[in-house]
Amino acid sequence: MISSDAKVLLIYTGGTIGMVENIETGALEAFDFSHLKSNVPEMKRLRFSVDTYLFDPPIDSSEVNLHNWIAMAKVVENNYDKYDGFVILHGTDTMSYTASVLSFMFENLTKPVILTGSQLPIGKLRTDGKENLITALEIAADKYEDGRPVVPELCVYMQNLLMRGNRTTKINADNFSAFNSPNYAYLAEAGLNIKYHDKFILNPDYDKPVCFNYELDNNVAILKLFPGIQPSLVEAVLTMPGLRGVVLETFGSGNALRDYWFIDLLDTALKNGIVVVNVTQCLYGNVEMHRYGTGQHLERLGVVSGHDITTEAALTKLMSLLGNNKEYDDIRHLMSISLRGEMS
Ligand code: ASP
């Protein structure tokens, strides 16, 4: 139910969605969000109010950094009590990283924060941006009769699908269906109506306050294995100065080579207090290190299973836990369990 007193804050951070085509020159130019309603006339028909907050200059999401993430979180925190929900317009390139990191920065979120963007600029005739924008706003405004929001969590909405943000990954550089949530059910599907799948949506404790956590540590790395990988490459990554956490992208159900040099390098890194999390290179499925000998040795060394977490979520979760200076064993434990619904 969308109530007419609902208020949504639309935060424009950048990305393709915020562009228009100059009809005379054909060039893509930044869209003037302060004239949103005249540029997107459909906005006038929304039955709730929408205020806008603009990042200036806009960020191409392939250049997003930790400061930008903190700035986005601050806008939500500073306006948390004034709005029923938030829509963050963001470039699609790194949207899953931003969705994941914000999910860890927000603890006990009790309002919808929906990230959306588009593959074609909003000012293009065939844009996917308008539908994404309008439906994301409607979802952010949707409340039950008792005033509780329908989706009190951090989501990505793209091309008719509402997904848990930290479960998403960008799967297509061309199609409008650019995102998927391979290991978790959709939270809602938009057709003639928006169909919510309530049993998959988080149910926060409304008596607890929401906490905003700004500490992030980017002394982390992603190490993607491939057949023929050189010892010098693995060594360069695992001995990076200041390194504290590694997402090890392994094969299949969490398997890796057993060459002595690899085991040695990994063992030294673990003994030096680096947290290593095993994430599969497969889009679907789980890490199960006990299945094969090529996984068992990782488990014995002390590599943590990331189960079915995405690389984006594993990396940003590490950034958040390391930033909060938790103890080594606590981080290893917290990486192996779900904190925000990021793993099954
Ligand atoms: N490079 C753009 C961005 O991520 C692409 C997009 O928005 O789809 O900001």
Coordinates of C-alpha atoms and ligand atoms in Angstrom, one line a residue:
M1 CA 0.0 0.0 0.0
I2 CA 1.4 3.4 -0.9
S3 CA 0.1 6.0 1.5
S4 CA -0.1 9.6 0.2
D5 CA 1.9 10.8 3.2
A6 CA 4.9 8.8 2.2
K7 CA 8.1 10.7 1.6
V8 CA 11.0 9.3 -0.4
L9 CA 14.5 10.8 -0.8
L10 CA 15.9 10.3 -4.3
I11 CA 19.7 10.5 -4.2
Y12 CA 21.5 10.9 -7.5
T13 CA 25.1 9.8 -7.4
G14 CA 25.8 9.5 -11.1
G15 CA 25.9 6.9 -13.8
T16 CA 24.2 6.5 -17.2
I17 CA 20.8 7.0 -15.8
G18 CA 21.5 10.6 -15.2
M19 CA 22.3 11.5 -18.8
V20 CA 20.3 13.0 -21.7
E21 CA 21.1 13.2 -25.3
N22 CA 21.5 16.6 -26.8
I23 CA 19.1 16.4 -29.7
E24 CA 21.1 18.8 -31.8
T25 CA 24.6 17.4 -31.2
G26 CA 23.8 13.8 -30.2
A27 CA 26.2 14.1 -27.3
L28 CA 25.4 12.7 -23.9
E29 CA 25.1 15.4 -21.2
A30 CA 24.3 15.4 -17.5
F31 CA 20.6 15.4 -16.8
D32 CA 19.3 18.3 -14.7
F33 CA 17.8 16.5 -11.7
S34 CA 16.6 19.8 -10.2
H35 CA 14.0 19.7 -13.0
L36 CA 13.2 16.1 -12.5
K37 CA 9.5 16.5 -12.7
S38 CA 9.5 18.4 -16.0
N39 CA 12.0 16.0 -17.5
V40 CA 10.2 12.9 -16.3
P41 CA 6.5 14.0 -16.4
E42 CA 5.4 10.5 -15.0
M43 CA 6.8 11.7 -11.7
K44 CA 3.9 14.1 -11.3
R45 CA 1.5 11.2 -11.1
L46 CA 3.2 9.6 -8.1
R47 CA 0.9 9.7 -5.1
F48 CA 3.7 10.5 -2.6
S49 CA 6.3 13.2 -2.3
V50 CA 9.9 12.9 -3.6
D51 CA 12.7 15.2 -2.7
T52 CA 16.1 15.0 -4.4
Y53 CA 19.7 15.1 -3.3
L54 CA 22.4 15.5 -5.9
F55 CA 26.0 14.5 -5.8
D56 CA 28.0 17.2 -7.5
P57 CA 30.0 16.3 -9.6
P58 CA 28.2 13.0 -10.4
I59 CA 30.4 9.9 -10.0
D60 CA 30.9 7.4 -12.8
S61 CA 30.5 4.3 -10.7
S62 CA 33.7 2.8 -12.1
E63 CA 35.5 5.5 -10.2
V64 CA 33.6 5.1 -6.9
N65 CA 35.7 5.0 -3.8
L66 CA 35.5 4.6 0.0
H67 CA 34.9 8.3 0.5
N68 CA 31.9 8.2 -1.9
W69 CA 30.4 5.2 -0.1
I70 CA 30.8 7.1 3.2
A71 CA 29.2 10.2 1.7
M72 CA 26.2 8.1 0.4
A73 CA 25.7 6.5 3.8
K74 CA 25.9 10.0 5.5
V75 CA 23.1 11.3 3.3
V76 CA 20.9 8.4 4.3
E77 CA 21.8 8.8 8.0
N78 CA 21.3 12.6 8.0
N79 CA 17.8 12.1 6.5
Y80 CA 16.8 8.8 8.1
D81 CA 14.1 10.2 10.3
K82 CA 12.6 12.5 7.7
Y83 CA 11.9 9.9 4.9
D84 CA 10.1 6.6 4.6
G85 CA 12.5 5.3 2.0
F86 CA 15.5 6.1 -0.1
V87 CA 16.3 5.5 -3.8
I88 CA 19.9 5.8 -4.8
L89 CA 20.6 6.3 -8.5
H90 CA 24.0 4.8 -9.2
G91 CA 26.0 3.7 -12.2
T92 CA 25.5 0.1 -13.0
D93 CA 29.2 -0.8 -13.3
T94 CA 29.9 -1.1 -9.6
M95 CA 26.4 -1.0 -8.2
S96 CA 26.7 -4.5 -6.6
Y97 CA 29.8 -3.4 -4.7
T98 CA 28.0 -0.3 -3.4
A99 CA 24.9 -2.2 -2.5
S100 CA 27.0 -4.8 -0.7
V101 CA 29.1 -2.3 1.3
L102 CA 26.1 -0.2 2.3
S103 CA 24.3 -3.3 3.5
F104 CA 27.3 -3.8 5.9
M105 CA 27.5 -0.2 6.9
F106 CA 23.8 -0.1 7.8
E107 CA 23.0 -2.2 10.8
N108 CA 19.4 -3.0 11.6
L109 CA 18.1 -1.0 8.7
T110 CA 14.3 -0.5 9.1
K111 CA 13.6 1.4 5.9
P112 CA 14.0 0.6 2.2
V113 CA 17.1 1.8 0.5
I114 CA 16.8 0.9 -3.2
L115 CA 19.7 1.3 -5.7
T116 CA 18.8 1.6 -9.3
G117 CA 20.3 2.8 -12.5
S118 CA 20.0 2.1 -16.2
Q119 CA 21.8 0.8 -19.2
L120 CA 20.5 3.6 -21.4
P121 CA 20.4 7.3 -20.4
I122 CA 17.1 8.6 -19.0
G123 CA 16.9 11.1 -21.8
K124 CA 17.0 8.4 -24.6
L125 CA 13.8 7.3 -26.2
R126 CA 14.2 3.6 -25.4
T127 CA 15.6 4.2 -21.9
D128 CA 15.1 1.6 -19.2
G129 CA 15.8 4.3 -16.7
K130 CA 12.2 5.7 -16.4
E131 CA 10.7 2.3 -15.4
N132 CA 13.5 1.6 -13.1
L133 CA 13.2 5.0 -11.4
I134 CA 9.4 5.0 -11.0
T135 CA 9.2 1.4 -9.7
A136 CA 12.1 1.9 -7.3
L137 CA 10.4 5.0 -5.9
E138 CA 7.1 3.1 -5.5
I139 CA 8.8 0.2 -3.7
A140 CA 10.6 2.7 -1.4
A141 CA 7.3 4.3 -0.6
D142 CA 5.3 1.1 -0.1
K143 CA 4.1 0.6 3.5
Y144 CA 1.7 -1.8 5.3
E145 CA -1.4 -0.4 6.9
D146 CA 0.4 -0.3 10.3
G147 CA 3.1 1.9 8.8
R148 CA 5.8 -0.7 8.5
P149 CA 7.7 -0.6 5.2
V150 CA 7.2 -3.5 2.9
V151 CA 10.9 -3.9 2.1
P152 CA 13.0 -2.7 5.0
E153 CA 16.3 -3.6 3.5
L154 CA 19.0 -2.6 1.1
C155 CA 18.1 -3.7 -2.5
V156 CA 18.9 -3.4 -6.1
Y157 CA 16.0 -2.8 -8.5
M158 CA 16.6 -3.4 -12.2
Q159 CA 14.4 -4.5 -15.1
N160 CA 11.4 -5.7 -13.1
L161 CA 13.4 -7.4 -10.4
L162 CA 13.9 -6.4 -6.8
M163 CA 16.9 -8.2 -5.3
R164 CA 18.8 -8.2 -2.0
G165 CA 21.6 -5.8 -2.8
N166 CA 24.4 -7.9 -1.3
R167 CA 23.3 -10.9 -3.3
T168 CA 23.5 -9.2 -6.7
T169 CA 26.2 -9.2 -9.4
K170 CA 26.3 -7.4 -12.7
I171 CA 25.9 -10.2 -15.4
N172 CA 25.4 -8.3 -18.6
A173 CA 27.1 -5.2 -20.1
D174 CA 24.5 -4.8 -22.8
N175 CA 21.1 -6.1 -21.8
F176 CA 18.5 -4.2 -19.7
S177 CA 18.5 -7.2 -17.5
A178 CA 22.0 -6.4 -16.3
F179 CA 21.8 -7.8 -12.7
N180 CA 21.0 -11.1 -11.1
S181 CA 20.9 -12.5 -7.7
P182 CA 22.1 -16.0 -8.5
N183 CA 21.9 -17.6 -5.0
Y184 CA 18.9 -15.9 -3.5
A185 CA 15.2 -15.5 -4.5
Y186 CA 14.0 -12.2 -5.8
L187 CA 12.4 -10.0 -3.2
A188 CA 9.8 -8.8 -5.7
E189 CA 8.9 -8.9 -9.3
A190 CA 7.2 -6.0 -11.1
G191 CA 4.7 -6.8 -13.8
L192 CA 1.1 -5.4 -13.9
N193 CA 1.5 -5.2 -10.1
I194 CA 4.5 -5.4 -7.8
K195 CA 4.5 -8.9 -6.4
Y196 CA 6.4 -9.0 -3.1
H197 CA 7.9 -12.4 -2.0
D198 CA 7.5 -11.6 1.7
K199 CA 9.1 -14.7 3.1
F200 CA 12.4 -13.7 1.5
I201 CA 12.4 -10.2 2.8
L202 CA 14.3 -9.3 6.0
N203 CA 12.3 -8.6 9.1
P204 CA 14.3 -6.1 11.3
D205 CA 13.7 -5.5 15.0
Y206 CA 11.8 -2.1 14.9
D207 CA 12.6 -1.5 18.6
K208 CA 16.3 -1.5 17.9
P209 CA 17.9 1.7 16.6
V210 CA 19.6 1.6 13.2
C211 CA 23.4 2.0 13.4
F212 CA 25.6 3.6 10.7
N213 CA 29.1 2.2 10.6
Y214 CA 31.6 4.2 8.7
E215 CA 34.8 2.3 9.3
L216 CA 36.2 0.6 6.2
D217 CA 39.6 -0.9 5.5
N218 CA 40.7 -1.4 1.9
N219 CA 43.8 -3.4 2.7
V220 CA 42.1 -6.2 0.9
A221 CA 42.6 -8.1 -2.4
I222 CA 40.8 -10.4 -4.7
L223 CA 43.0 -13.3 -5.9
K224 CA 41.4 -15.1 -8.8
L225 CA 43.0 -18.5 -9.5
F226 CA 43.5 -19.8 -13.0
P227 CA 45.3 -22.9 -14.4
G228 CA 48.9 -22.0 -14.9
I229 CA 48.9 -19.2 -12.3
Q230 CA 52.5 -18.1 -11.5
P231 CA 54.0 -18.2 -8.0
S232 CA 55.2 -14.7 -8.5
L233 CA 51.6 -13.4 -9.0
V234 CA 50.3 -15.2 -5.9
E235 CA 53.3 -14.0 -3.9
A236 CA 52.8 -10.4 -5.1
V237 CA 49.2 -10.4 -3.9
L238 CA 49.8 -12.3 -0.6
T239 CA 52.8 -10.2 0.4
M240 CA 51.2 -6.8 -0.5
P241 CA 52.2 -4.4 2.3
G242 CA 49.5 -3.8 4.8
L243 CA 47.3 -6.7 3.4
R244 CA 44.7 -7.9 5.9
G245 CA 42.1 -9.8 4.0
V246 CA 41.9 -11.8 0.7
V247 CA 38.9 -13.1 -1.3
L248 CA 40.3 -16.2 -2.9
E249 CA 38.3 -17.0 -6.0
T250 CA 38.6 -20.7 -6.4
F251 CA 37.3 -23.3 -8.9
G252 CA 33.9 -25.2 -8.6
S253 CA 33.0 -26.0 -5.0
G254 CA 36.0 -24.2 -3.6
N255 CA 39.0 -26.1 -5.0
A256 CA 42.5 -24.9 -5.7
L257 CA 45.9 -26.2 -6.7
R258 CA 48.0 -28.2 -4.2
D259 CA 51.5 -27.2 -5.4
Y260 CA 53.8 -26.8 -2.5
W261 CA 54.7 -23.2 -3.3
F262 CA 51.0 -22.3 -3.3
I263 CA 50.4 -24.0 0.0
D264 CA 53.5 -22.4 1.5
L265 CA 52.5 -18.9 0.4
L266 CA 49.0 -19.3 1.7
D267 CA 50.1 -20.8 5.0
T268 CA 52.5 -17.9 5.6
A269 CA 49.8 -15.4 4.8
L270 CA 47.4 -17.1 7.2
K271 CA 50.0 -17.3 9.9
N272 CA 50.7 -13.6 9.4
G273 CA 47.1 -12.9 10.4
I274 CA 45.6 -12.4 6.9
V275 CA 42.0 -13.5 6.6
V276 CA 41.5 -15.6 3.5
V277 CA 37.9 -16.3 2.3
N278 CA 37.1 -18.9 -0.2
V279 CA 34.6 -17.8 -2.9
T280 CA 33.7 -19.8 -5.9
Q281 CA 34.3 -18.5 -9.4
C282 CA 30.9 -20.1 -10.4
L283 CA 27.9 -17.8 -10.6
Y284 CA 25.7 -20.3 -8.8
G285 CA 26.3 -22.6 -5.9
N286 CA 28.3 -23.1 -2.8
V287 CA 31.9 -23.5 -1.5
E288 CA 32.2 -27.0 0.1
M289 CA 35.8 -27.4 0.8
H290 CA 35.4 -31.0 2.2
R291 CA 34.2 -32.4 -1.1
Y292 CA 37.6 -32.9 -2.8
G293 CA 41.2 -33.1 -1.8
T294 CA 41.8 -29.9 -3.7
G295 CA 39.5 -28.1 -1.3
Q296 CA 40.3 -30.0 1.9
H297 CA 43.9 -28.6 2.1
L298 CA 42.5 -25.1 2.1
E299 CA 40.2 -25.9 5.0
R300 CA 43.1 -27.5 6.9
L301 CA 45.2 -24.4 6.4
G302 CA 42.5 -22.2 7.9
V303 CA 40.8 -20.6 4.8
V304 CA 37.3 -19.5 5.7
S305 CA 34.4 -20.8 3.5
G306 CA 32.4 -18.0 2.0
H307 CA 29.6 -20.5 1.2
D308 CA 27.5 -18.9 -1.6
I309 CA 28.5 -15.3 -1.1
T310 CA 29.3 -13.1 -4.1
T311 CA 32.8 -11.7 -4.5
E312 CA 31.4 -8.2 -4.2
A313 CA 29.8 -9.0 -0.8
A314 CA 32.8 -11.0 0.5
L315 CA 35.2 -8.1 -0.3
T316 CA 33.1 -5.4 1.2
K317 CA 32.2 -7.4 4.2
L318 CA 35.9 -7.9 4.8
M319 CA 36.5 -4.1 4.4
S320 CA 33.8 -3.5 7.0
L321 CA 34.9 -6.1 9.6
L322 CA 38.6 -5.1 9.2
G323 CA 37.6 -1.4 9.4
N324 CA 36.0 -2.1 12.8
N325 CA 39.1 -3.7 14.1
K326 CA 37.6 -6.9 15.2
E327 CA 39.9 -9.7 16.4
Y328 CA 41.3 -12.1 13.8
D329 CA 39.2 -15.0 15.1
D330 CA 36.0 -12.9 15.3
I331 CA 36.5 -11.8 11.7
R332 CA 37.0 -15.4 10.6
H333 CA 33.8 -16.4 12.4
L334 CA 31.8 -13.4 11.1
M335 CA 32.9 -14.1 7.6
S336 CA 31.6 -17.6 7.8
I337 CA 28.0 -16.6 8.9
S338 CA 25.3 -14.4 7.5
L339 CA 25.2 -10.9 8.9
R340 CA 22.8 -9.2 6.5
G341 CA 21.4 -12.1 4.5
E342 CA 24.4 -12.1 2.3
M343 CA 24.9 -15.9 2.4
S344 CA 22.5 -18.9 2.8
Ligands
ASP1 N1 29.9 3.8 -16.5 C1 28.6 3.9 -16.0 C2 28.6 3.8 -14.5 O1 28.7 2.8 -13.9 C3 27.7 2.9 -16.6 C4 26.3 2.8 -16.1 O2 25.8 3.6 -15.4 O3 25.6 1.9 -16.5 O4 28.6 4.9 -13.9

